[in-house]
Coordinates of C-alpha atoms in Angstrom, one line a residue:
Chain A
G3 CA -0.6 0.1 -0.1
A4 CA 0.6 3.6 -0.1
G5 CA 0.9 4.6 3.4
V6 CA 1.0 2.8 7.0
S7 CA -1.5 0.6 7.4
Q8 CA -3.1 -0.5 11.0
S9 CA -5.6 -3.0 12.2
P10 CA -7.9 -3.0 13.8
S11 CA -9.0 0.4 13.3
N12 CA -10.9 -0.1 16.8
K13 CA -10.8 -2.7 18.8
V14 CA -13.0 -3.5 22.3
T15 CA -11.7 -6.3 25.0
E16 CA -12.5 -7.2 28.6
K17 CA -10.1 -6.7 31.3
G18 CA -7.6 -8.8 31.2
K19 CA -7.6 -10.5 27.5
D20 CA -4.4 -9.9 25.4
V21 CA -5.2 -8.5 22.3
E22 CA -2.7 -7.6 19.0
L23 CA -2.0 -5.0 17.0
R24 CA -0.5 -4.8 13.8
C25 CA 1.0 -2.3 11.4
D26 CA 2.1 -2.5 7.7
P27 CA 4.8 0.0 7.2
I28 CA 5.5 1.7 4.0
S29 CA 7.4 -0.4 2.0
G30 CA 11.5 -0.1 1.8
H31 CA 10.7 1.7 5.0
T32 CA 13.4 -0.1 7.5
A33 CA 12.8 2.3 10.5
L34 CA 9.5 1.2 12.3
Y35 CA 8.2 2.6 15.6
W36 CA 5.5 2.2 18.1
Y37 CA 3.5 5.6 19.8
R38 CA 0.5 5.6 22.3
Q39 CA -1.4 8.5 22.4
S40 CA -3.8 8.8 25.1
L41 CA -7.1 11.7 26.0
G42 CA -5.3 14.8 26.7
Q43 CA -1.8 13.4 26.1
G44 CA 1.1 14.2 23.2
L45 CA 2.7 11.4 21.4
E46 CA 4.1 9.0 24.1
F47 CA 7.3 6.9 22.5
L48 CA 7.0 2.9 23.0
I49 CA 9.4 1.0 20.7
Y50 CA 11.6 1.4 17.9
F51 CA 12.6 -0.9 15.1
Q52 CA 15.5 -0.6 12.7
G53 CA 16.5 -2.9 10.4
N54 CA 18.2 -6.0 12.1
S55 CA 19.2 -4.0 15.0
A56 CA 18.3 -4.8 18.4
P57 CA 14.9 -2.6 19.0
D58 CA 14.8 0.2 21.4
K59 CA 12.0 -1.1 23.7
S60 CA 13.1 1.9 26.3
G61 CA 9.1 3.6 26.3
L62 CA 7.3 0.4 26.7
P63 CA 5.2 1.2 29.8
S64 CA 5.5 -2.2 31.8
D65 CA 6.1 -6.2 30.9
R66 CA 3.2 -6.6 29.7
F67 CA 3.6 -4.6 26.8
S68 CA 5.6 -6.9 23.4
A69 CA 6.3 -6.1 19.9
E70 CA 7.6 -8.1 17.1
R71 CA 8.9 -7.6 13.6
T72 CA 8.7 -9.9 11.5
G73 CA 11.1 -10.4 7.9
G74 CA 12.3 -6.5 8.4
S75 CA 8.7 -5.2 7.7
V76 CA 4.9 -6.3 9.6
S77 CA 5.4 -5.2 13.6
T78 CA 3.0 -6.8 16.1
L79 CA 2.2 -4.9 19.2
T80 CA 0.8 -7.5 22.0
I81 CA -1.0 -6.3 25.1
Q82 CA -1.2 -8.9 27.5
R83 CA -3.5 -9.0 31.0
T84 CA -4.8 -5.5 29.1
Q85 CA -5.9 -3.1 31.9
Q86 CA -8.5 0.2 31.7
E87 CA -5.1 2.0 31.8
D88 CA -4.3 0.5 28.8
S89 CA -7.2 2.2 26.7
A90 CA -5.3 4.6 24.0
V91 CA -5.1 5.4 20.3
Y92 CA -1.7 3.5 19.5
L93 CA 0.1 4.5 16.1
C94 CA 2.2 2.9 14.3
A95 CA 5.2 4.9 11.9
S96 CA 7.4 4.3 9.5
S97 CA 10.3 6.1 7.8
L98 CA 13.4 5.8 5.6
F99 CA 16.9 4.8 7.9
S100 CA 19.4 6.9 6.8
T101 CA 22.4 9.1 8.3
M102 CA 20.3 11.6 9.0
N103 CA 16.8 11.8 10.3
T104 CA 14.0 12.1 8.2
E105 CA 10.4 12.6 8.4
A106 CA 7.9 9.6 10.3
F107 CA 5.2 8.8 8.2
F108 CA 2.4 7.5 10.4
G109 CA -0.5 5.5 10.1
Q110 CA -4.3 6.0 11.3
G111 CA -3.8 3.9 14.6
T112 CA -5.7 1.4 16.4
R113 CA -8.2 2.7 19.0
L114 CA -8.1 0.5 21.7
T115 CA -10.8 0.5 24.6
V116 CA -10.3 -1.8 27.2
V117 CA -13.7 -2.0 29.8
Chain B
G17 CA -14.8 11.5 17.1
E18 CA -12.0 13.0 19.1
S19 CA -8.5 11.0 18.6
V20 CA -7.0 13.7 20.9
G21 CA -7.6 15.3 24.2
L22 CA -10.2 18.1 25.1
H23 CA -8.2 19.9 27.4
L24 CA -5.1 21.0 25.0
P25 CA -4.3 24.5 24.2
T26 CA -6.8 26.1 21.8
L27 CA -6.0 28.6 19.2
S28 CA -8.7 30.5 17.7
V29 CA -7.7 32.2 14.3
Q30 CA -10.4 33.8 12.0
E31 CA -10.2 32.5 8.2
G32 CA -8.1 34.2 6.5
D33 CA -5.6 35.0 8.9
N34 CA -2.5 34.2 9.6
S35 CA -2.1 31.3 12.3
I36 CA 1.1 31.3 14.6
I37 CA 1.6 28.0 16.9
N38 CA 4.9 28.2 19.4
C39 CA 6.5 25.3 21.0
A40 CA 9.1 24.5 23.4
Y41 CA 11.5 22.0 22.9
S42 CA 13.6 20.3 25.9
N43 CA 16.9 19.2 24.6
S44 CA 19.6 21.5 23.6
A45 CA 21.1 18.5 21.7
S46 CA 17.7 18.0 19.3
D47 CA 19.3 18.7 16.0
Y48 CA 16.0 17.7 14.1
F49 CA 12.4 18.9 14.3
I50 CA 9.0 18.4 12.7
W51 CA 5.7 19.7 12.7
Y52 CA 2.9 17.3 12.8
K53 CA -0.9 18.0 12.0
Q54 CA -3.5 16.3 13.2
E55 CA -7.7 15.8 12.1
S56 CA -9.9 14.1 14.3
G57 CA -9.7 10.0 13.8
K58 CA -6.7 10.2 11.6
G59 CA -2.6 9.5 12.7
P60 CA -0.5 12.7 12.9
Q61 CA 0.8 13.9 9.0
F62 CA 4.0 15.4 7.8
I63 CA 3.7 19.0 7.5
I64 CA 7.6 20.1 7.3
D65 CA 10.7 19.4 8.8
I66 CA 13.6 21.9 9.6
R67 CA 17.2 21.0 10.7
S68 CA 19.3 22.9 13.7
N69 CA 21.5 24.3 11.0
M70 CA 18.6 26.9 10.0
D71 CA 16.8 29.3 11.5
K72 CA 13.6 29.0 9.1
R73 CA 12.3 27.0 6.1
Q74 CA 9.1 28.1 4.2
G75 CA 6.8 25.4 2.6
Q76 CA 3.4 26.0 1.2
R77 CA 1.6 28.3 2.9
V78 CA 3.7 27.6 6.1
T79 CA 6.8 28.4 7.6
V80 CA 8.8 27.2 10.3
L81 CA 11.4 29.2 12.5
L82 CA 13.5 28.0 15.0
N83 CA 15.6 29.9 17.8
K84 CA 17.9 27.8 19.4
T85 CA 18.7 29.6 21.7
V86 CA 15.5 29.7 23.6
K87 CA 14.5 25.9 22.6
H88 CA 11.8 27.5 20.4
L89 CA 9.9 26.2 17.6
S90 CA 7.0 27.6 15.3
L91 CA 4.7 27.2 12.9
Q92 CA 2.9 29.9 11.1
I93 CA 0.3 28.8 8.8
A94 CA -0.6 31.5 6.4
A95 CA -4.2 32.6 5.0
T96 CA -5.8 30.4 7.3
Q97 CA -8.5 27.9 5.9
P98 CA -11.3 25.6 7.4
G99 CA -8.9 22.6 6.4
D100 CA -6.3 23.9 8.4
S101 CA -8.6 23.2 11.9
A102 CA -6.5 20.2 14.0
V103 CA -4.2 19.7 16.3
Y104 CA -0.8 20.6 15.2
F105 CA 2.3 18.5 17.3
C106 CA 6.0 19.4 17.4
A107 CA 8.5 16.8 17.8
E108 CA 12.1 16.6 18.6
A109 CA 14.9 13.9 17.5
P110 CA 17.4 14.5 20.3
T111 CA 20.5 13.5 18.3
S112 CA 21.6 12.5 14.4
G113 CA 20.3 8.5 14.5
T114 CA 18.5 8.4 17.2
Y115 CA 14.9 8.1 15.9
K116 CA 13.2 8.0 19.3
Y117 CA 11.3 11.4 18.2
I118 CA 9.6 13.2 21.2
F119 CA 6.5 15.0 20.9
G120 CA 5.0 17.8 22.8
T121 CA 1.2 17.8 24.4
G122 CA 0.0 19.5 21.2
T123 CA -2.3 22.7 20.2
R124 CA -5.6 22.5 18.6
L125 CA -6.3 25.2 15.8
K126 CA -9.8 26.4 15.1
V127 CA -10.7 28.2 12.2
L128 CA -13.6 30.2 12.8
A129 CA -15.2 31.0 9.1

């Protein structure tokens, strides 16, 4: 596709259940990011993947959160034993990797509601 | 529906007037800055970027100004249109090669007809 694609666009889950959020980055983009956007807040960095390098997981809020990136393309963010405070919009972005920073392109996000 | 908060700083501008949205960034070592626009229910959309070796950069109807002395970034929108109504975020990348963009909390721009 032409842009970053995320699925599902909306997810309602019961407290305690696990959820998986998917991100398809722009073809050719080797850098992939996950951010979380809570109501009234800016974008909170979660995790960053670049090629085959070890991901930067420094933003993951707890060990209930994990992410994978398979084949250097599609990424899955998994939240185990969801809590109500996990409710937010989860945004994925991708960018070309170069020696200089370049803009990140965002998907439309997955709105997660934990009830 | 709302994709961002209800209590963001809000700038109300008359249609046709110029808008100036300000952002204070945190890290004096940041060397790359981006402005994003986020409409309700959508992901952030890139508007314009600037590197720390520049003070000003112009795009179509938008200008970004960077003042490294006071760590201040601004976005100027000329002849604001109703379609400009959105939340605007600035983002900084602390150092070249470190791609962990740090985002501000955002400013809501309301364009009045």
